[in-house]
């Protein structure tokens, strides 16, 4: 691993907690990074010169780890990137989107939380990025979630959530039902249905009341929420209650493996997300071959 940040502060923290490991520490503001700063500055200016970044701003930005890290990744100077421990999620995501960019065919990136219960894993999306996704956005989120869940060798069974079951009366339910209709037309093999309440989607007996559903009577393991509020609050309640382990947010739709931590993540959460980043890097490397 590489530690990115203020070298003096990192060494002080290592000494404070009795950590004695030989890992490279890169401080974007150090003199020994002048050559990299010059290269990254020119690249950043070229990327953003028509979007409000002049040479002076580029010179200032590359001394900050939020920009230096994504530029390291873009240049192949690291294989994956974990950021966000001490900063607001959206402020950290901004330079990532500006520098790393989205995968081909992806309109909007999204995020997903893995919830590890005693019985099995569950997946929630979008927990961190899209405030009020349209039906078309939800289609994209569901497809990215399907791909990501499959990468863990798990068959995704996707429930498009609402507070109604297959009635589409409320506006939010109509949005979810529209997304389901598009998904069924575009991806007929995808196991997805809704709109449905989460407790119904997780219960075989309740599902049996809807024999037409693509979920059948096997409970869902992947849940697409109608908006950011419901998704974010749901996983944070679970996290706060400590009734299951939460891993993520897992970013979906980016060109390269970058993941943004929740503020003040625990050591366990950091290690778990780093593991996801390694798997993501390996998957993207294999896709190139």
XYZ file of N, CA and C in Angstrom:
867
model
N 0.824 -1.211 0.000
C 0.000 0.000 0.000
C 0.857 1.259 0.000
N 0.275 2.348 -0.438
C 0.910 3.665 -0.415
C 0.041 4.573 0.449
N 0.648 5.305 1.359
C -0.079 6.286 2.157
C 0.112 7.654 1.516
N -0.996 8.353 1.280
C -0.956 9.650 0.607
C -1.448 10.727 1.561
N -0.590 11.703 1.835
C -0.976 12.780 2.734
C 0.237 13.498 3.290
N 0.014 14.306 4.311
C 1.108 15.070 4.918
C 2.029 14.113 5.681
N 3.271 14.028 5.223
C 4.206 13.033 5.749
C 4.436 13.197 7.253
N 4.616 14.428 7.696
C 4.891 14.691 9.106
C 3.729 14.209 9.977
N 2.506 14.515 9.567
C 1.326 14.120 10.343
C 1.184 12.600 10.379
N 1.386 11.946 9.238
C 1.250 10.485 9.169
C 2.265 9.808 10.083
N 3.506 10.285 10.063
C 4.546 9.696 10.912
C 4.237 9.912 12.393
N 3.693 11.079 12.718
C 3.313 11.354 14.103
C 2.222 10.386 14.572
N 1.250 10.119 13.696
C 0.163 9.202 14.037
C 0.675 7.771 14.182
N 1.605 7.376 13.319
C 2.182 6.030 13.409
C 2.932 5.857 14.724
N 3.656 6.891 15.116
C 4.403 6.838 16.379
C 3.440 6.825 17.569
N 2.396 7.635 17.485
C 1.409 7.734 18.564
C 0.746 6.389 18.847
N 0.442 5.638 17.780
C -0.267 4.373 17.935
C 0.650 3.159 17.862
N 1.957 3.396 17.894
C 2.915 2.298 17.924
C 2.917 1.451 16.670
N 2.707 2.079 15.527
C 2.674 1.356 14.248
C 4.056 1.423 13.607
N 4.648 0.273 13.405
C 5.992 0.216 12.815
C 5.943 -0.647 11.554
N 5.576 -0.025 10.449
C 5.520 -0.738 9.169
C 6.262 0.076 8.112
N 6.876 -0.638 7.217
C 7.660 0.016 6.168
C 6.790 0.187 4.921
N 6.106 1.328 4.843
C 5.274 1.619 3.671
C 5.659 2.987 3.114
N 5.601 3.142 1.800
C 5.908 4.451 1.219
C 4.850 5.483 1.592
N 5.308 6.671 1.940
C 4.410 7.793 2.230
C 4.674 8.871 1.186
N 3.643 9.247 0.473
C 3.781 10.284 -0.549
C 3.030 11.525 -0.092
N 3.774 12.623 0.016
C 3.196 13.911 0.376
C 3.168 14.775 -0.882
N 1.975 15.097 -1.401
C 1.898 15.864 -2.645
C 2.633 17.201 -2.605
N 2.829 17.752 -1.398
C 3.471 19.061 -1.277
C 4.981 18.976 -1.091
N 5.533 17.765 -0.952
C 6.973 17.605 -0.726
C 7.794 17.972 -1.962
N 9.039 18.391 -1.706
C 9.946 18.737 -2.809
C 10.209 17.542 -3.716
N 10.228 16.331 -3.137
C 10.550 15.153 -3.952
C 9.430 14.779 -4.931
N 8.305 15.490 -4.839
C 7.198 15.240 -5.774
C 7.086 16.325 -6.852
N 8.107 17.174 -6.947
C 8.054 18.278 -7.908
C 7.869 17.790 -9.343
N 8.581 16.728 -9.696
C 8.479 16.204 -11.067
C 7.067 15.682 -11.346
N 6.514 14.948 -10.377
C 5.144 14.454 -10.542
C 4.136 15.593 -10.566
N 4.338 16.592 -9.699
C 3.418 17.732 -9.679
C 3.395 18.434 -11.033
N 4.569 18.588 -11.635
C 4.646 19.249 -12.949
C 3.866 18.444 -13.994
N 4.081 17.134 -13.997
C 3.388 16.262 -14.952
C 1.880 16.291 -14.717
N 1.486 16.177 -13.448
C 0.065 16.157 -13.123
C -0.591 17.513 -13.395
N 0.150 18.596 -13.097
C -0.387 19.942 -13.323
C -0.724 20.155 -14.796
N 0.193 19.766 -15.657
C -0.028 19.918 -17.098
C -1.216 19.077 -17.555
N -1.313 17.881 -17.004
C -2.408 16.992 -17.379
C -3.753 17.527 -16.883
N -3.783 18.008 -15.636
C -5.015 18.544 -15.074
C -5.469 19.778 -15.843
N -4.529 20.645 -16.155
C -4.878 21.853 -16.907
C -5.432 21.492 -18.282
N -4.821 20.504 -18.915
C -5.290 20.073 -20.235
C -6.704 19.486 -20.151
N -6.981 18.758 -19.069
C -8.298 18.149 -18.893
C -9.385 19.178 -18.590
N -9.031 20.220 -17.816
C -10.043 21.115 -17.268
C -9.914 22.567 -17.708
N -9.053 22.861 -18.687
C -8.802 24.260 -19.062
C -10.034 24.957 -19.629
N -10.944 24.210 -20.209
C -12.175 24.802 -20.726
C -13.331 24.680 -19.728
N -12.994 24.307 -18.502
C -14.022 24.148 -17.473
C -13.637 24.874 -16.190
N -12.961 26.007 -16.355
C -12.702 26.890 -15.229
C -11.397 26.697 -14.494
N -10.538 25.787 -14.959
C -9.255 25.567 -14.282
C -8.136 26.198 -15.107
N -7.531 27.260 -14.559
C -6.375 27.865 -15.225
C -5.091 27.243 -14.681
N -3.959 27.676 -15.204
C -2.685 27.069 -14.791
C -2.397 27.306 -13.312
N -2.792 28.481 -12.810
C -2.558 28.777 -11.395
C -3.356 27.812 -10.503
N -4.638 27.604 -10.856
C -5.469 26.676 -10.074
C -4.930 25.251 -10.157
N -4.516 24.851 -11.353
C -3.973 23.497 -11.526
C -2.739 23.298 -10.648
N -1.902 24.325 -10.574
C -0.685 24.256 -9.757
C -1.039 24.096 -8.279
N -2.098 24.785 -7.858
C -2.539 24.702 -6.461
C -3.209 23.357 -6.169
N -4.037 22.898 -7.089
C -4.782 21.654 -6.875
C -3.878 20.428 -6.723
N -2.804 20.369 -7.519
C -1.975 19.154 -7.488
C -1.155 19.030 -6.203
N -1.201 20.032 -5.350
C -0.570 19.925 -4.040
C -1.541 19.338 -3.007
N -2.783 19.078 -3.449
C -3.812 18.523 -2.572
C -4.012 17.042 -2.892
N -4.163 16.221 -1.867
C -4.268 14.779 -2.102
C -5.541 14.392 -2.857
N -6.603 15.210 -2.739
C -7.848 14.895 -3.441
C -7.675 14.918 -4.955
N -6.732 15.713 -5.439
C -6.422 15.759 -6.870
C -5.205 14.899 -7.199
N -4.214 14.913 -6.325
C -2.980 14.165 -6.569
C -3.271 12.666 -6.682
N -4.141 12.147 -5.800
C -4.463 10.718 -5.800
C -5.080 10.243 -7.107
N -6.175 10.876 -7.572
C -6.744 10.473 -8.858
C -5.769 10.608 -10.025
N -4.895 11.608 -9.975
C -3.902 11.774 -11.042
C -2.852 10.668 -10.990
N -2.494 10.217 -9.793
C -1.609 9.056 -9.671
C -2.235 7.842 -10.351
N -3.514 7.625 -10.062
C -4.223 6.476 -10.629
C -4.322 6.588 -12.147
N -4.643 7.758 -12.629
C -4.791 7.967 -14.077
C -3.488 7.692 -14.812
N -2.359 7.978 -14.143
C -1.046 7.791 -14.765
C -0.440 6.418 -14.497
N -1.180 5.549 -13.828
C -0.669 4.209 -13.551
C 0.357 4.163 -12.440
N 0.421 5.221 -11.621
C 1.371 5.260 -10.510
C 0.822 4.572 -9.261
N -0.417 4.132 -9.337
C -1.031 3.289 -8.312
C -2.124 2.476 -9.004
N -2.546 1.388 -8.384
C -3.521 0.494 -9.028
C -4.959 0.758 -8.607
N -5.133 1.350 -7.432
C -6.475 1.639 -6.920
C -6.353 2.785 -5.923
N -7.488 3.369 -5.572
C -7.469 4.539 -4.702
C -8.617 4.474 -3.703
N -8.273 4.700 -2.416
C -9.266 4.804 -1.345
C -9.123 6.192 -0.734
N -10.204 6.963 -0.718
C -10.154 8.336 -0.210
C -11.386 8.607 0.652
N -11.403 9.786 1.301
C -12.626 10.275 1.914
C -12.790 10.142 3.408
N -11.784 9.625 4.116
C -11.952 9.383 5.554
C -12.317 10.649 6.327
N -11.706 11.769 5.973
C -11.883 12.977 6.785
C -12.583 14.112 6.046
N -13.193 13.814 4.897
C -13.815 14.884 4.118
C -15.221 14.509 3.668
N -15.988 15.544 3.345
C -17.335 15.361 2.824
C -17.322 14.556 1.531
N -18.272 13.634 1.400
C -18.296 12.698 0.265
C -18.308 13.422 -1.079
N -19.200 14.400 -1.235
C -19.346 15.061 -2.537
C -18.109 15.863 -2.916
N -17.430 16.455 -1.926
C -16.234 17.246 -2.234
C -15.085 16.355 -2.692
N -15.031 15.130 -2.190
C -13.991 14.182 -2.598
C -14.323 13.575 -3.960
N -15.613 13.376 -4.206
C -16.037 12.761 -5.471
C -15.790 13.674 -6.670
N -15.877 14.978 -6.464
C -15.758 15.942 -7.572
C -14.467 15.766 -8.376
N -13.273 15.818 -7.752
C -12.053 15.630 -8.551
C -11.931 14.241 -9.167
N -12.527 13.246 -8.536
C -12.496 11.889 -9.104
C -13.236 11.862 -10.436
N -14.423 12.463 -10.458
C -15.209 12.503 -11.691
C -14.514 13.341 -12.757
N -13.875 14.421 -12.332
C -13.192 15.303 -13.287
C -11.979 14.632 -13.925
N -11.278 13.814 -13.155
C -10.004 13.245 -13.619
C -10.157 11.817 -14.138
N -10.821 10.974 -13.384
C -10.941 9.557 -13.756
C -12.017 9.350 -14.814
N -13.148 9.980 -14.631
C -14.224 9.875 -15.604
C -15.010 8.581 -15.506
N -16.048 8.511 -16.337
C -16.982 7.379 -16.298
C -16.643 6.327 -17.345
N -17.092 5.117 -17.064
C -16.952 4.040 -18.039
C -17.765 4.366 -19.290
N -17.344 3.802 -20.400
C -18.063 4.000 -21.654
C -19.507 3.517 -21.507
N -20.437 4.348 -21.937
C -21.849 3.985 -21.874
C -22.532 4.335 -20.572
N -21.767 4.845 -19.594
C -22.345 5.214 -18.293
C -22.657 6.702 -18.281
N -23.909 7.041 -18.007
C -24.314 8.446 -17.955
C -24.031 9.041 -16.579
N -24.396 8.299 -15.534
C -24.176 8.763 -14.163
C -23.604 7.629 -13.327
N -22.591 7.943 -12.524
C -22.061 6.931 -11.612
C -23.030 6.776 -10.440
N -22.897 5.694 -9.714
C -23.753 5.434 -8.557
C -22.944 4.675 -7.511
N -23.527 4.495 -6.343
C -22.816 3.780 -5.276
C -23.707 2.706 -4.668
N -23.057 1.736 -4.069
C -23.781 0.608 -3.485
C -23.132 0.202 -2.169
N -23.961 -0.140 -1.203
C -23.477 -0.678 0.063
C -23.720 -2.177 0.105
N -22.736 -2.901 0.610
C -22.911 -4.325 0.885
C -23.229 -4.470 2.373
N -24.316 -5.154 2.665
C -24.740 -5.382 4.044
C -24.541 -6.863 4.354
N -23.598 -7.173 5.234
C -23.307 -8.571 5.555
C -24.060 -8.980 6.818
N -25.180 -9.657 6.633
C -25.932 -10.176 7.772
C -25.387 -11.561 8.122
N -25.923 -12.157 9.178
C -25.475 -13.498 9.569
C -25.851 -14.534 8.514
N -26.953 -14.293 7.807
C -27.452 -15.278 6.846
C -26.799 -15.140 5.470
N -26.755 -13.914 4.937
C -26.229 -13.718 3.589
C -26.002 -12.233 3.336
N -25.319 -11.898 2.236
C -25.110 -10.487 1.920
C -26.315 -9.876 1.206
N -26.530 -8.595 1.473
C -27.531 -7.806 0.755
C -26.824 -6.590 0.158
N -27.444 -6.001 -0.857
C -26.840 -4.867 -1.543
C -27.876 -3.752 -1.690
N -27.481 -2.508 -1.307
C -28.366 -1.344 -1.386
C -27.780 -0.323 -2.366
N -28.620 0.240 -3.246
C -28.164 1.296 -4.156
C -29.342 2.250 -4.440
N -29.090 3.488 -4.707
C -27.833 4.214 -4.685
C -27.778 4.950 -3.363
N -26.753 4.700 -2.573
C -26.717 5.191 -1.193
C -25.994 6.522 -0.997
N -25.334 7.059 -2.043
C -24.463 8.209 -1.790
C -24.471 9.318 -2.833
N -25.006 9.095 -4.023
C -24.745 10.058 -5.096
C -25.993 10.712 -5.692
N -26.878 9.937 -6.297
C -28.001 10.506 -7.055
C -29.192 10.802 -6.144
N -29.515 12.089 -6.001
C -30.523 12.505 -5.028
C -31.925 12.024 -5.374
N -32.347 12.271 -6.590
C -33.697 11.876 -7.000
C -33.636 11.316 -8.415
N -33.133 10.099 -8.574
C -32.931 9.546 -9.911
C -34.241 9.364 -10.676
N -34.179 9.611 -11.978
C -35.330 9.373 -12.846
C -35.485 7.872 -13.072
N -36.557 7.479 -13.727
C -36.757 6.060 -14.049
C -35.596 5.542 -14.887
N -35.141 6.372 -15.832
C -34.019 5.982 -16.684
C -32.730 5.852 -15.880
N -32.539 6.751 -14.911
C -31.366 6.654 -14.031
C -31.418 5.360 -13.216
N -32.593 5.018 -12.747
C -32.759 3.800 -11.945
C -32.469 2.545 -12.757
N -32.800 2.588 -14.037
C -32.463 1.473 -14.932
C -30.954 1.289 -14.971
N -30.238 2.402 -15.126
C -28.771 2.357 -15.165
C -28.194 1.867 -13.841
N -28.741 2.356 -12.731
C -28.274 1.942 -11.403
C -28.495 0.444 -11.203
N -29.672 -0.039 -11.601
C -29.978 -1.467 -11.456
C -29.033 -2.324 -12.288
N -28.726 -1.884 -13.494
C -27.828 -2.653 -14.360
C -26.417 -2.678 -13.788
N -25.927 -1.527 -13.308
C -24.593 -1.498 -12.704
C -24.553 -2.358 -11.446
N -25.644 -2.326 -10.670
C -25.719 -3.157 -9.463
C -25.671 -4.636 -9.831
N -26.389 -5.013 -10.877
C -26.383 -6.411 -11.315
C -24.957 -6.859 -11.655
N -24.247 -6.046 -12.425
C -22.876 -6.381 -12.829
C -21.967 -6.495 -11.607
N -22.114 -5.549 -10.673
C -21.253 -5.531 -9.486
C -21.522 -6.731 -8.585
N -22.782 -7.046 -8.357
C -23.120 -8.199 -7.512
C -22.608 -9.491 -8.147
N -22.732 -9.607 -9.460
C -22.220 -10.795 -10.157
C -20.708 -10.934 -9.997
N -20.005 -9.804 -9.873
C -18.547 -9.854 -9.713
C -18.137 -10.496 -8.394
N -19.076 -10.605 -7.444
C -18.827 -11.298 -6.174
C -19.293 -12.754 -6.232
N -19.580 -13.234 -7.439
C -20.053 -14.612 -7.658
C -21.382 -14.870 -6.946
N -22.247 -13.863 -6.946
C -23.581 -13.959 -6.352
C -24.609 -13.634 -7.431
N -25.675 -14.423 -7.492
C -26.737 -14.134 -8.456
C -27.598 -12.984 -7.926
N -27.630 -11.856 -8.637
C -28.440 -10.730 -8.160
C -29.932 -10.947 -8.391
N -30.699 -10.749 -7.348
C -32.160 -10.778 -7.425
C -32.612 -9.399 -6.958
N -33.084 -8.603 -7.893
C -33.209 -7.164 -7.670
C -34.654 -6.749 -7.412
N -34.856 -6.040 -6.306
C -36.163 -5.474 -5.972
C -36.106 -3.960 -6.141
N -37.036 -3.423 -6.919
C -37.158 -1.975 -7.091
C -38.159 -1.496 -6.036
N -37.675 -0.755 -5.067
C -38.438 -0.510 -3.840
C -39.376 0.693 -3.897
N -40.462 0.552 -3.161
C -41.400 1.637 -2.907
C -42.160 1.271 -1.636
N -43.154 2.098 -1.270
C -43.973 1.734 -0.108
C -45.296 1.112 -0.548
N -45.379 0.736 -1.843
C -46.546 0.039 -2.376
C -46.084 -1.236 -3.070
N -47.019 -2.149 -3.273
C -46.705 -3.397 -3.967
C -47.510 -3.515 -5.261
N -46.839 -3.279 -6.376
C -47.433 -3.508 -7.698
C -48.772 -2.789 -7.908
N -48.870 -1.549 -7.413
C -50.086 -0.767 -7.660
C -49.794 0.491 -8.463
N -48.599 1.035 -8.286
C -48.142 2.226 -9.019
C -49.133 3.387 -8.912
N -49.637 3.615 -7.699
C -50.561 4.737 -7.496
C -49.808 6.031 -7.186
N -48.884 5.959 -6.253
C -48.125 7.145 -5.867
C -47.085 7.487 -6.931
N -46.674 8.736 -6.946
C -45.710 9.201 -7.957
C -44.401 8.416 -7.899
N -43.898 8.181 -6.685
C -42.635 7.450 -6.552
C -42.793 6.006 -7.024
N -43.965 5.431 -6.781
C -44.218 4.058 -7.229
C -44.313 3.988 -8.748
N -44.901 5.008 -9.342
C -44.995 5.065 -10.801
C -43.602 5.130 -11.426
N -42.719 5.874 -10.769
C -41.337 5.971 -11.260
C -40.654 4.612 -11.215
N -40.811 3.909 -10.105
C -40.186 2.594 -9.977
C -40.796 1.592 -10.956
N -42.125 1.654 -11.132
C -42.796 0.748 -12.071
C -42.328 1.005 -13.505
N -42.132 2.276 -13.837
C -41.629 2.621 -15.175
C -40.228 2.050 -15.376
N -39.389 2.169 -14.352
C -38.027 1.619 -14.437
C -38.073 0.104 -14.642
N -38.967 -0.567 -13.925
C -39.110 -2.025 -14.064
C -39.534 -2.390 -15.479
N -40.482 -1.647 -16.029
C -40.959 -1.909 -17.400
C -39.804 -1.813 -18.398
N -38.977 -0.784 -18.244
C -37.826 -0.607 -19.145
C -36.830 -1.750 -18.962
N -36.571 -2.110 -17.709
C -35.631 -3.202 -17.423
C -36.106 -4.519 -18.029
N -37.385 -4.806 -17.904
C -37.928 -6.046 -18.466
C -37.799 -6.068 -19.989
N -37.947 -4.901 -20.607
C -37.845 -4.820 -22.069
C -36.397 -4.899 -22.539
N -35.504 -4.190 -21.845
C -34.097 -4.124 -22.274
C -33.278 -5.334 -21.844
N -33.594 -5.856 -20.661
C -32.801 -6.954 -20.095
C -33.732 -8.080 -19.628
N -34.322 -8.813 -20.559
C -35.330 -9.822 -20.192
C -34.813 -10.935 -19.284
N -33.500 -11.157 -19.265
C -32.946 -12.219 -18.416
C -32.630 -11.740 -16.992
N -32.680 -10.438 -16.781
C -32.396 -9.903 -15.447
C -33.520 -10.283 -14.483
N -33.141 -10.748 -13.296
C -34.137 -11.073 -12.265
C -34.422 -9.798 -11.477
N -35.463 -9.101 -11.875
C -35.794 -7.816 -11.263
C -37.301 -7.612 -11.324
N -37.852 -7.017 -10.257
C -39.271 -6.676 -10.288
C -39.578 -5.620 -9.229
N -40.805 -5.125 -9.287
C -41.257 -4.064 -8.414
C -42.352 -3.271 -9.127
N -42.847 -2.203 -8.539
C -42.394 -1.696 -7.266
C -42.893 -2.585 -6.136
N -42.058 -2.700 -5.105
C -42.378 -3.611 -4.014
C -41.774 -3.097 -2.710
N -42.456 -3.391 -1.609
C -41.942 -3.018 -0.297
C -40.811 -3.970 0.097
N -39.789 -3.467 0.800
C -38.623 -4.306 1.101
C -38.936 -5.556 1.914
N -39.851 -5.450 2.889
C -40.148 -6.636 3.700
C -40.853 -7.715 2.880
N -41.637 -7.307 1.902
C -42.274 -8.280 1.010
C -41.233 -8.930 0.105
N -40.290 -8.119 -0.377
C -39.259 -8.638 -1.286
C -38.322 -9.618 -0.599
N -38.296 -9.594 0.738
C -37.387 -10.457 1.491
C -38.091 -11.675 2.090
N -39.368 -11.834 1.792
C -40.156 -12.881 2.441
C -40.801 -13.789 1.395
N -40.457 -15.064 1.417
C -40.974 -16.021 0.426
C -42.493 -16.124 0.457
N -43.068 -16.137 1.665
C -44.525 -16.258 1.782
C -45.229 -15.047 1.174
N -44.687 -13.855 1.444
C -45.284 -12.641 0.876
C -45.144 -12.627 -0.645
N -43.985 -13.060 -1.128
C -43.755 -13.072 -2.576
C -44.713 -14.016 -3.295
N -45.129 -15.061 -2.605
C -46.042 -16.030 -3.232
C -47.401 -15.413 -3.562
N -47.701 -14.250 -2.964
C -48.951 -13.545 -3.282
C -48.891 -12.884 -4.657
N -47.675 -12.840 -5.234
C -47.487 -12.180 -6.532
C -46.832 -13.158 -7.509
N -47.574 -14.164 -7.957
C -46.991 -15.216 -8.804
C -46.472 -14.714 -10.147
N -46.911 -13.529 -10.550
C -46.456 -12.952 -11.820
C -45.068 -12.327 -11.716
N -44.586 -12.130 -10.493
C -43.308 -11.435 -10.296
C -42.127 -12.274 -10.760
N -41.147 -11.610 -11.354
C -39.928 -12.294 -11.790
C -39.098 -12.799 -10.614
N -39.364 -12.273 -9.439
C -38.633 -12.728 -8.254
C -39.078 -14.122 -7.825
N -40.244 -14.548 -8.288
C -40.765 -15.844 -7.860
C -41.005 -15.837 -6.362
N -40.585 -16.906 -5.693
C -40.715 -16.955 -4.229
C -39.350 -16.941 -3.540
N -38.318 -16.654 -4.316
C -36.968 -16.551 -3.741
C -36.692 -15.091 -3.394
N -36.386 -14.780 -2.138
C -36.211 -13.392 -1.719
C -35.137 -12.642 -2.508
N -35.328 -11.341 -2.590
C -34.356 -10.466 -3.251
C -33.119 -10.309 -2.375
N -31.996 -10.020 -3.017
C -30.767 -9.710 -2.269
C -30.190 -8.349 -2.652
N -30.787 -7.711 -3.659
C -30.297 -6.424 -4.145
C -31.472 -5.455 -4.203
N -31.307 -4.290 -3.569
C -32.425 -3.364 -3.415
C -32.078 -2.008 -4.014
N -32.895 -1.584 -4.981
C -32.716 -0.278 -5.606
C -33.755 0.663 -5.012
N -33.285 1.718 -4.362
C -34.160 2.652 -3.662
C -34.607 3.781 -4.593
N -35.767 4.379 -4.319
C -36.280 5.426 -5.208
C -35.529 6.747 -5.144
N -34.817 6.978 -4.044
C -34.064 8.233 -3.923
C -32.933 8.070 -2.911
N -32.099 9.096 -2.862
C -30.919 9.050 -1.994
C -31.294 9.012 -0.518
N -32.322 9.799 -0.145
C -32.696 9.858 1.267
C -33.022 8.471 1.816
N -33.881 7.749 1.115
C -34.318 6.442 1.624
C -33.168 5.448 1.673
N -32.310 5.463 0.656
C -31.187 4.517 0.618
C -30.155 4.832 1.691
N -29.801 6.103 1.803
C -28.767 6.514 2.745
C -29.210 6.304 4.190
N -30.444 6.697 4.483
C -30.949 6.530 5.846
C -31.070 5.058 6.220
N -31.495 4.235 5.270
C -31.682 2.805 5.557
C -30.377 2.134 5.959
N -29.320 2.365 5.163
C -28.064 1.685 5.503
C -27.437 2.276 6.755
N -27.659 3.584 6.998
C -27.055 4.193 8.187
C -27.755 3.743 9.467
N -29.033 3.442 9.388
C -29.723 2.866 10.548
C -29.125 1.499 10.873
N -28.929 0.690 9.839
C -28.326 -0.639 10.028
C -26.916 -0.503 10.593
N -26.156 0.436 10.038
C -24.780 0.662 10.509
C -24.771 1.108 11.969
N -25.680 2.033 12.311
C -25.733 2.550 13.673
C -26.180 1.517 14.689
N -27.086 0.640 14.286
C -27.579 -0.405 15.190
C -26.578 -1.539 15.376
N -25.595 -1.605 14.479
C -24.554 -2.645 14.534
C -25.148 -4.057 14.485
N -26.205 -4.207 13.686
C -26.827 -5.529 13.551
C -26.266 -6.285 12.350
N -25.467 -5.593 11.545
C -24.829 -6.222 10.385
C -23.602 -5.400 10.018
N -22.698 -6.027 9.320
C -21.493 -5.341 8.865
C -21.793 -4.629 7.553
N -21.371 -3.369 7.441
C -21.585 -2.623 6.199
C -20.252 -2.401 5.494
N -20.234 -2.648 4.187
C -19.026 -2.456 3.382
C -19.362 -1.515 2.239
N -18.580 -0.454 2.122
C -18.814 0.490 1.045
C -18.662 1.923 1.526
N -19.178 2.865 0.741
C -19.891 2.696 -0.515
C -18.978 2.202 -1.651
N -19.489 1.275 -2.450
C -18.774 0.768 -3.614
C -19.185 1.623 -4.805
N -18.233 2.346 -5.381
C -18.554 3.198 -6.528
C -18.714 2.352 -7.781
N -19.742 2.661 -8.558
C -20.018 1.915 -9.784
C -20.045 2.874 -10.974
N -19.424 2.451 -12.073
C -19.500 3.231 -13.306
C -18.292 4.079 -13.619
N -17.224 3.960 -12.815
C -16.004 4.728 -13.072
C -15.042 3.944 -13.958
N -14.171 4.685 -14.634
C -13.172 4.075 -15.514
C -12.145 3.241 -14.771
N -11.825 3.656 -13.543
C -10.768 3.004 -12.770
C -11.229 2.764 -11.333
N -10.531 1.871 -10.608
C -10.980 1.506 -9.255
C -10.715 2.583 -8.203
N -11.756 3.352 -7.906
C -11.712 4.367 -6.854
C -12.924 4.159 -5.958
N -12.711 4.244 -4.648
C -13.836 4.128 -3.724
C -13.683 5.170 -2.621
N -14.810 5.758 -2.230
C -14.814 6.850 -1.253
C -15.392 6.354 0.065
N -14.606 6.458 1.112
C -15.029 6.020 2.445
C -16.117 6.915 3.023
N -16.876 6.371 3.954
C -17.726 7.199 4.794
C -16.807 7.969 5.748
N -17.206 9.185 6.095
C -16.402 9.952 7.050
C -16.275 9.185 8.366
N -15.073 9.192 8.898
C -14.765 8.546 10.178
C -15.048 7.045 10.150
N -14.701 6.411 9.055
C -14.855 4.958 8.961
C -13.961 4.263 9.977
N -14.374 3.092 10.423
C -13.563 2.298 11.341
C -12.430 1.626 10.568
N -11.466 1.085 11.309
C -10.357 0.360 10.675
C -10.908 -0.801 9.851
N -11.873 -1.510 10.417
C -12.470 -2.656 9.717
C -13.125 -2.220 8.407
N -13.827 -1.093 8.437
C -14.493 -0.592 7.231
C -13.480 -0.178 6.170
N -12.369 0.406 6.602
C -11.318 0.800 5.658
C -10.696 -0.434 5.012
N -10.391 -1.437 5.828
C -9.796 -2.678 5.306
C -10.752 -3.358 4.328
N -12.027 -3.400 4.681
C -13.016 -4.040 3.806
C -13.123 -3.335 2.460
N -13.144 -2.000 2.486
C -13.264 -1.265 1.226
C -11.979 -1.369 0.410
N -10.834 -1.444 1.089
C -9.566 -1.652 0.381
C -9.568 -3.006 -0.328
N -10.143 -4.010 0.313
C -10.257 -5.336 -0.310
C -11.123 -5.269 -1.562
N -12.227 -4.534 -1.476
C -13.102 -4.341 -2.640
C -12.337 -3.646 -3.761
N -11.522 -2.651 -3.398
C -10.744 -1.911 -4.398
C -9.750 -2.817 -5.113
N -9.124 -3.724 -4.367
C -8.178 -4.677 -4.970
C -8.905 -5.586 -5.957
N -10.058 -6.109 -5.546
C -10.852 -6.963 -6.437
C -11.284 -6.195 -7.680
N -11.662 -4.943 -7.479
C -12.072 -4.083 -8.591
C -10.917 -3.873 -9.566
N -9.721 -3.618 -9.020
C -8.534 -3.410 -9.859
C -8.201 -4.667 -10.656
N -8.285 -5.814 -10.002
C -8.000 -7.083 -10.693
C -9.013 -7.344 -11.804
N -10.274 -7.045 -11.521
C -11.342 -7.250 -12.506
C -11.133 -6.358 -13.732
N -10.786 -5.096 -13.494
C -10.580 -4.164 -14.608
C -9.331 -4.525 -15.406
N -8.311 -5.052 -14.736
C -7.088 -5.466 -15.430
C -7.369 -6.673 -16.325
N -8.154 -7.610 -15.820
C -8.514 -8.787 -16.617
C -9.346 -8.401 -17.834
N -10.191 -7.375 -17.667
C -11.059 -6.939 -18.767
C -10.264 -6.355 -19.929
N -9.044 -5.868 -19.630
C -8.202 -5.288 -20.684
C -7.581 -6.361 -21.573
N -7.453 -7.586 -21.026
C -6.736 -8.655 -21.739
C -7.635 -9.358 -22.761
